[in-house]
mmCIF file of C-alpha atoms in Angstrom:
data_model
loop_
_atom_site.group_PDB
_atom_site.id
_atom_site.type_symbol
_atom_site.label_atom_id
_atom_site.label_comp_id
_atom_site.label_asym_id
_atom_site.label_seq_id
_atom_site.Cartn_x
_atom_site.Cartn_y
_atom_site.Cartn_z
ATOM 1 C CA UNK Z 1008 14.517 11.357 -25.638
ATOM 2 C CA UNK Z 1009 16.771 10.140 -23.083
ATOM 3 C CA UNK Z 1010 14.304 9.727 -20.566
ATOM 4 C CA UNK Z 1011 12.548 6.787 -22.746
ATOM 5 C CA UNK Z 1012 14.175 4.052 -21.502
ATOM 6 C CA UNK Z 1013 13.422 0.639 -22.822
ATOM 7 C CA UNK Z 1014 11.786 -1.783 -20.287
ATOM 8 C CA UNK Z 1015 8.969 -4.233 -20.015
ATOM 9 C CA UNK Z 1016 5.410 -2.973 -20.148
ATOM 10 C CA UNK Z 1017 3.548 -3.591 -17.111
ATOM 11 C CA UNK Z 1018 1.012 -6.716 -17.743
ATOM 12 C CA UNK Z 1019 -2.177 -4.754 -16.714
ATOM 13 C CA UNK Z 1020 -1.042 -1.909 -19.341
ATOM 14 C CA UNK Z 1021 -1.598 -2.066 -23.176
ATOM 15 C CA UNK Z 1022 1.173 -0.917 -25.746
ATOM 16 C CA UNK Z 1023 -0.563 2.420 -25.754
ATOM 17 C CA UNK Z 1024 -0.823 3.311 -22.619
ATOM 18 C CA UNK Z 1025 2.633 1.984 -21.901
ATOM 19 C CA UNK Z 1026 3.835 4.409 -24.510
ATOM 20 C CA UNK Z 1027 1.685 7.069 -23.264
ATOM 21 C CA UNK Z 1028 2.925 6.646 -19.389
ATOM 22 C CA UNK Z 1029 6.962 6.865 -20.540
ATOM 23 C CA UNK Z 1030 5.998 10.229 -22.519
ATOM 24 C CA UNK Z 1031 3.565 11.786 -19.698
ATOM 25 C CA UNK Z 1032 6.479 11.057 -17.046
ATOM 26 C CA UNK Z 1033 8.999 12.767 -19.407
ATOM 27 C CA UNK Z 1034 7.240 15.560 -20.005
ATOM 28 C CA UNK Z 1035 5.637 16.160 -16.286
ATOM 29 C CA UNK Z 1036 9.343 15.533 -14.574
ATOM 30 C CA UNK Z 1037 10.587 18.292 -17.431
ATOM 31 C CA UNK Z 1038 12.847 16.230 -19.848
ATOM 32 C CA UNK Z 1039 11.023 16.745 -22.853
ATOM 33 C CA UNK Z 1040 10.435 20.483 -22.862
ATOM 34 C CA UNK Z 1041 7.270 22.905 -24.010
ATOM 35 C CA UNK Z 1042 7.997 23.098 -28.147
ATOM 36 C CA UNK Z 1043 9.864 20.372 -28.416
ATOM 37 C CA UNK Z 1044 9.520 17.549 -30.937
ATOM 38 C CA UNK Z 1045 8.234 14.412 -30.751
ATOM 39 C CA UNK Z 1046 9.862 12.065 -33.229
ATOM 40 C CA UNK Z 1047 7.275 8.663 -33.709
ATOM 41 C CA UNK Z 1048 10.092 6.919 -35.133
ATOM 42 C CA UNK Z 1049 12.485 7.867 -32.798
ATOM 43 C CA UNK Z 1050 10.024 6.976 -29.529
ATOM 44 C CA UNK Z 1051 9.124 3.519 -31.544
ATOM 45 C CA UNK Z 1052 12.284 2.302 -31.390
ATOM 46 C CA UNK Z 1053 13.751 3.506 -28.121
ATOM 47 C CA UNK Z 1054 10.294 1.497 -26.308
ATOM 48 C CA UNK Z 1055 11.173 -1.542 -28.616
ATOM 49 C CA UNK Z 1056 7.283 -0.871 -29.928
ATOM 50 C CA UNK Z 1057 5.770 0.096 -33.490
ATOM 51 C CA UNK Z 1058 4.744 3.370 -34.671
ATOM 52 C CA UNK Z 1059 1.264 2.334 -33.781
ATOM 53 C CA UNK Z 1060 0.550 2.503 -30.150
ATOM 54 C CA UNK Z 1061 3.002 5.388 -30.216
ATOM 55 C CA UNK Z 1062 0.745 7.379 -32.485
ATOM 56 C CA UNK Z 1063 -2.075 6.382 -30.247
ATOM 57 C CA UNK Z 1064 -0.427 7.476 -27.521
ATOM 58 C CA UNK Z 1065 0.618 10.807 -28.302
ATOM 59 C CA UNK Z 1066 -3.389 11.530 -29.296
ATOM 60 C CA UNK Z 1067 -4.254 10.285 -25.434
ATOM 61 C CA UNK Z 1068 -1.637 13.152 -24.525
ATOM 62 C CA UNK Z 1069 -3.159 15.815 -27.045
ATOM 63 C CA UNK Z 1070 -6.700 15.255 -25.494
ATOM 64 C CA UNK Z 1071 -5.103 15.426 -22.160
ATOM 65 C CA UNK Z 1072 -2.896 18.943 -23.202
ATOM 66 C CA UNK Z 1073 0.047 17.706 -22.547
ATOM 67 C CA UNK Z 1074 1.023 17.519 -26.441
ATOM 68 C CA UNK Z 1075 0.042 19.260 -29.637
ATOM 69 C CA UNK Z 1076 -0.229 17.963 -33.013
ATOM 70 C CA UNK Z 1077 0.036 20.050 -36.065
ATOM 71 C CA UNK Z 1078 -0.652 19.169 -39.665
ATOM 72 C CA UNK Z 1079 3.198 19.861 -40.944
ATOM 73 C CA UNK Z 1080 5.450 20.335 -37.710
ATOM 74 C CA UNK Z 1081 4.218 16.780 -36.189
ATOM 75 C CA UNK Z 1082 3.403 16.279 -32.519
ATOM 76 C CA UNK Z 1083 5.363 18.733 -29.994
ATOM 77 C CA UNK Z 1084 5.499 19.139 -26.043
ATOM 78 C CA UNK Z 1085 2.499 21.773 -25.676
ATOM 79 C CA UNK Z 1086 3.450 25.134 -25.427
ATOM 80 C CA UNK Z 1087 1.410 27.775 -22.934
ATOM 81 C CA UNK Z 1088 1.304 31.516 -23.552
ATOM 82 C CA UNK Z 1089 1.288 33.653 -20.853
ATOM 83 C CA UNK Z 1090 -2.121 34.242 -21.217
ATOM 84 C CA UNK Z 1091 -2.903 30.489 -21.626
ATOM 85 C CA UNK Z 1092 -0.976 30.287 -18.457
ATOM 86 C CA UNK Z 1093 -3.098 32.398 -16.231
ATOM 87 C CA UNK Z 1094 -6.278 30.975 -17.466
ATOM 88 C CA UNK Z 1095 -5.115 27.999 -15.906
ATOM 89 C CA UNK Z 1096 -4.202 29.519 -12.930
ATOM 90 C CA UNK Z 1097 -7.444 31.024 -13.052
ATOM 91 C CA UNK Z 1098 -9.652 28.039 -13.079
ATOM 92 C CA UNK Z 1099 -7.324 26.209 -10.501
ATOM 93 C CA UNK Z 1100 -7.560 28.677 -7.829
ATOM 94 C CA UNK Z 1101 -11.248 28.130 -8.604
ATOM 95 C CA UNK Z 1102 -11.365 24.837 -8.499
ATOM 96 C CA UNK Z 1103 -8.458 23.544 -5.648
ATOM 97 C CA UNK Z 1104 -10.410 26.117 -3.376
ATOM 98 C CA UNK Z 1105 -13.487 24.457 -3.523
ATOM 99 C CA UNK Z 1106 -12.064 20.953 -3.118
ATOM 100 C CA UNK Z 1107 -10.094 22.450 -0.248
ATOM 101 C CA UNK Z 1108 -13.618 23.441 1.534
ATOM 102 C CA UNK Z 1109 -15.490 20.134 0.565
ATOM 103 C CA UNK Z 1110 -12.285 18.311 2.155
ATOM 104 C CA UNK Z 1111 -12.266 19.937 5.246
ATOM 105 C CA UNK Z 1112 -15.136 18.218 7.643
ATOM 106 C CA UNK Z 1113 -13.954 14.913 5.715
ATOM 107 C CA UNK Z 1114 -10.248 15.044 6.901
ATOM 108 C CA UNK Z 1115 -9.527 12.246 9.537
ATOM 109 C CA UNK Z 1116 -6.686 13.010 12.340
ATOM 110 C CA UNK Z 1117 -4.703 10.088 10.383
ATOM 111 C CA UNK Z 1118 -4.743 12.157 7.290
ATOM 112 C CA UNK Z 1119 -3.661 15.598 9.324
ATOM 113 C CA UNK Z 1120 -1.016 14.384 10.887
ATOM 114 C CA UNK Z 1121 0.061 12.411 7.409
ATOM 115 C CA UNK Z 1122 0.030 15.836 5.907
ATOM 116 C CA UNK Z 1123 2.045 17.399 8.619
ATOM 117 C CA UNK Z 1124 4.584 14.767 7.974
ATOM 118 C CA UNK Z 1125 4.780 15.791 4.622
ATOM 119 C CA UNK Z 1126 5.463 19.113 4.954
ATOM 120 C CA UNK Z 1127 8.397 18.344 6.927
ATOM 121 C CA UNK Z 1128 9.762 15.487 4.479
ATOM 122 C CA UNK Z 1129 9.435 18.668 2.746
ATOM 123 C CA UNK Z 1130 11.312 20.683 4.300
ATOM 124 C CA UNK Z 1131 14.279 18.399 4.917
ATOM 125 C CA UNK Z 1132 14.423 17.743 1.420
ATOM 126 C CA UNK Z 1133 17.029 19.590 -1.311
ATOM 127 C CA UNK Z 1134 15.880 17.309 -4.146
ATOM 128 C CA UNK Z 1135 13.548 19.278 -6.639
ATOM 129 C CA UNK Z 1136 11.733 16.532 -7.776
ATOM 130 C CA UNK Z 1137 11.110 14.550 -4.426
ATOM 131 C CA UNK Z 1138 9.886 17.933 -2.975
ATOM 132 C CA UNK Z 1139 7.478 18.126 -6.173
ATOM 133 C CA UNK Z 1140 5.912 14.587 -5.596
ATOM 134 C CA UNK Z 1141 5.681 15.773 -1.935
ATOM 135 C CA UNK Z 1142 4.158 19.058 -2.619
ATOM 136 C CA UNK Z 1143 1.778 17.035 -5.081
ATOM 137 C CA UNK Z 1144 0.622 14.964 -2.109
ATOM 138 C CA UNK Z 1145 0.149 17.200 0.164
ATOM 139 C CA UNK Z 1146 -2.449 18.872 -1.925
ATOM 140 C CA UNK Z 1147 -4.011 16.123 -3.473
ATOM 141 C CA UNK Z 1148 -4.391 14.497 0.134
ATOM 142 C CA UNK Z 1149 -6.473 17.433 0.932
ATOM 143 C CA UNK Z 1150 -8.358 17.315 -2.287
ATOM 144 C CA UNK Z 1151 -9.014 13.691 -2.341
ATOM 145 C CA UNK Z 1152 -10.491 14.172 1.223
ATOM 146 C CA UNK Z 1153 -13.883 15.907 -0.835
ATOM 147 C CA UNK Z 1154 -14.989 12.607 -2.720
ATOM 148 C CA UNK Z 1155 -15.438 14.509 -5.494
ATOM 149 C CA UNK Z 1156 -13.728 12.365 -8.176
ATOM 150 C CA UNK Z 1157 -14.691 14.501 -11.155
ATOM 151 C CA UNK Z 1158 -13.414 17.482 -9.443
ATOM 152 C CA UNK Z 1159 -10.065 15.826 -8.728
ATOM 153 C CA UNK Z 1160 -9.622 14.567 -12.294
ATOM 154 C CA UNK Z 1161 -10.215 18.216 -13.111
ATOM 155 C CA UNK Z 1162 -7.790 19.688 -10.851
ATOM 156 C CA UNK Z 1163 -5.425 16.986 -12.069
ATOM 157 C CA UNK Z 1164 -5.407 17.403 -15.498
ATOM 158 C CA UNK Z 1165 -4.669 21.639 -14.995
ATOM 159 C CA UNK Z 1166 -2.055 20.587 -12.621
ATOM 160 C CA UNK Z 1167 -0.092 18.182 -15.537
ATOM 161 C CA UNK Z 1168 -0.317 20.491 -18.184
ATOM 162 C CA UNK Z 1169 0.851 23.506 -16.247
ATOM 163 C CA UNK Z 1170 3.661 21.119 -14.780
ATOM 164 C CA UNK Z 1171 6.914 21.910 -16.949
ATOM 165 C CA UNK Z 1172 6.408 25.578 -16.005
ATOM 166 C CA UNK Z 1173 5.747 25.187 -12.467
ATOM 167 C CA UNK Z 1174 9.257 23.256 -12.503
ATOM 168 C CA UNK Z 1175 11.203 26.290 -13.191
ATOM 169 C CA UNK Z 1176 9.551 28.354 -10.589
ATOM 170 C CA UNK Z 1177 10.175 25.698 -8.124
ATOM 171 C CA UNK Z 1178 13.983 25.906 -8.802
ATOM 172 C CA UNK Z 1179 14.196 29.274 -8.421
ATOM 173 C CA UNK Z 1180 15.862 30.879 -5.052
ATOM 174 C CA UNK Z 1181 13.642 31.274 -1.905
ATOM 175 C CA UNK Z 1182 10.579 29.943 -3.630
ATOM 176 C CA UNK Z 1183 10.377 26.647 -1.850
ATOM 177 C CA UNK Z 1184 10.448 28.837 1.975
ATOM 178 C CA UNK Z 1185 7.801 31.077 0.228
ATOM 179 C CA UNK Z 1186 5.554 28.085 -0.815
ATOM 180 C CA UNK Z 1187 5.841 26.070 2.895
ATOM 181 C CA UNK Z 1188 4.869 29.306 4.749
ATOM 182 C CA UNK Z 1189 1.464 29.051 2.533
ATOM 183 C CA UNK Z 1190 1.136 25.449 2.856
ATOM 184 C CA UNK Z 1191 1.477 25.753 6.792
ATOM 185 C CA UNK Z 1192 -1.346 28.119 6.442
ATOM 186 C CA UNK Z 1193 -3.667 25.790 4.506
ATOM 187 C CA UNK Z 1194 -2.653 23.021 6.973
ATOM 188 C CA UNK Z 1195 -3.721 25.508 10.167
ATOM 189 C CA UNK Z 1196 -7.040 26.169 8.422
ATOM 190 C CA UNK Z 1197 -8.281 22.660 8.455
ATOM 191 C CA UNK Z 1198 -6.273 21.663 11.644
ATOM 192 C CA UNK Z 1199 -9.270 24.643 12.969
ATOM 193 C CA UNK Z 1200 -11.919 22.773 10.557
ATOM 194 C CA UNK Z 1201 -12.425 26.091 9.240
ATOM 195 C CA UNK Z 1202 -13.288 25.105 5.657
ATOM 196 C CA UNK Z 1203 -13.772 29.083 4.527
ATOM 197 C CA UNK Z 1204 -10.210 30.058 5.685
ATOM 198 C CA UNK Z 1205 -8.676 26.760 4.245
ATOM 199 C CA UNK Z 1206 -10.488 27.700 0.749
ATOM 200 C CA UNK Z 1207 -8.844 31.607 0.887
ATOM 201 C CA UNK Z 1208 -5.368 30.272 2.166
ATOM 202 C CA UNK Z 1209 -5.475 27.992 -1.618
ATOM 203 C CA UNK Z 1210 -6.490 29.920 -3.473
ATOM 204 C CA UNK Z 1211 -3.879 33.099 -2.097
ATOM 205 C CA UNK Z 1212 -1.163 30.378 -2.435
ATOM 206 C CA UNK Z 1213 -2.670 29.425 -6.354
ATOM 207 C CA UNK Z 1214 -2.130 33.492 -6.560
ATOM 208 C CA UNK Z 1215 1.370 33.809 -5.630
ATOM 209 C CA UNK Z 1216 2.336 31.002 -7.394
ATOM 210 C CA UNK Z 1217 1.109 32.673 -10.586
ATOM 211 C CA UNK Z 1218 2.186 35.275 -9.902
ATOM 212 C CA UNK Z 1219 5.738 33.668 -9.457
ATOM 213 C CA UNK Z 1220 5.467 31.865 -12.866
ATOM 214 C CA UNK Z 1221 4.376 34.361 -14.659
ATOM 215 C CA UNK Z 1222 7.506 36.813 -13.673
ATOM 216 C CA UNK Z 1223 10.139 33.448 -14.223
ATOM 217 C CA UNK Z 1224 8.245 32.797 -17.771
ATOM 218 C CA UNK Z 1225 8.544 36.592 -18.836
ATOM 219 C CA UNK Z 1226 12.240 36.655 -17.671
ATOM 220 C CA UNK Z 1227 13.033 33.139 -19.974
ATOM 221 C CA UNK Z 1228 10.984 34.147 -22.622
ATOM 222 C CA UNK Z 1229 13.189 37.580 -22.872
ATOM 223 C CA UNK Z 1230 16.696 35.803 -22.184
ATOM 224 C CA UNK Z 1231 15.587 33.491 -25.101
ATOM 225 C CA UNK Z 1232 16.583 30.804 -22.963
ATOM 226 C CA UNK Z 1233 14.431 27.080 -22.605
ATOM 227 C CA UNK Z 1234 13.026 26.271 -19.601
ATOM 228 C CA UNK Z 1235 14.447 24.190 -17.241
ATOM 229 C CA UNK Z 1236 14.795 20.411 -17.553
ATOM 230 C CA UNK Z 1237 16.094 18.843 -20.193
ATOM 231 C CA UNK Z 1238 17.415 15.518 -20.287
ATOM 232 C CA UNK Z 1239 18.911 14.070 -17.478
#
């Protein structure tokens, strides 16, 4: 619970969705890890709030996935099986290919040479989690280029709950080389305004990613070991 720092809730936010914020950063950034409890008392008073707008919140995060409640073992981090894990995967190729292809003829030369910028912020960077938020905007740049708001919320909310999972992938050796080469590929596709071969380049990159997790989630789930995170 570490993570939960006390400070002042933004004006424009209620209680709840202060509460909710603190927890969904937590658990996104992999402090508070898959299985792990969620203590209402213990979140009340490290936010200085009552037990209230945290119960609230943690509902907001069950109907988003990112927590589970159960009748007798309380709210807990939500846990994926493997299975649960490449459903996801499933529906995101599915998904961040078509937003890829509706972005395409929308993407502006401001926002292509923005996204070649990232990639080399990207590159330069040894920090895991500034080279997550990059990686995040890179592809939601492209996304957000297809005005289709539903279908970015969609994308968005597969992307969170998949996110303590992807975080141990990302830390693991020569992944970070494997996942630029792709995301230079994606990049060339709608530098060409070729929206078909910018849709196949995501979703092959969505494919070796899963594929990635999948292997890393086996191998931790036979050490017996927790994924990576914890508190900082």
């Amino acid at each position: 619970m570490a993570p939960l720092r006390l400070e002042a809730a933004p004006l424009f936010m209620t209680l709840e969705e202060y509460v909710a914020s603190k927890l969904r950063e937590a658990i996104l950034k992999g402090y508070l890890k898959p299985g792990e409890k969620l203590d209402q008392n213990e979140i009340a008073e490290l936010l200085g709030v009552s037990r209230s707008p945290v119960r609230d919140a943690l509902r907001k995060l069950a109907a988003e996935g990112l927590v589970q409640i159960h009748p007798h073992r309380g709210a807990i981090v939500a846990e994926l099986s493997l299975e649960e894990l490449e459903e996801i995967y499933m529906l995101r190729r599915v998904l961040e290919g078509l937003a890829a292809r509706l972005a395409v003829p929308h993407l502006a030369e401001e926002r292509l040479a923005a996204l070649g910028e990232i990639l080399r912020a990207m590159d330069e960077t040894e920090d895991v989690d500034a080279w997550i938020d990059l990686n995040y905007r890179f592809h939601h740049m492209i996304y957000e280029a297809a005005k289709r708001p539903r279908l970015l919320a969609l994308i968005d909310n597969l992307r969170n709950i998949v996110a303590p999972y992807i975080r141990q992938y990302i830390s693991s050796p020569g992944y970070r080389q494997s996942a630029q080469t792709s995301h230079r590929r994606i990049l060339e596709a709608c530098l060409r305004r070729d929206p078909v071969a910018a849709q196949r380049e995501t979703e092959e990159h969505l494919q070796a990613v899963v594929d990635g997790v999948l292997i890393t989630s086996r191998s931790v789930a036979t050490a017996g070991t927790p994924l990576e995170g914890g508190l900082p």
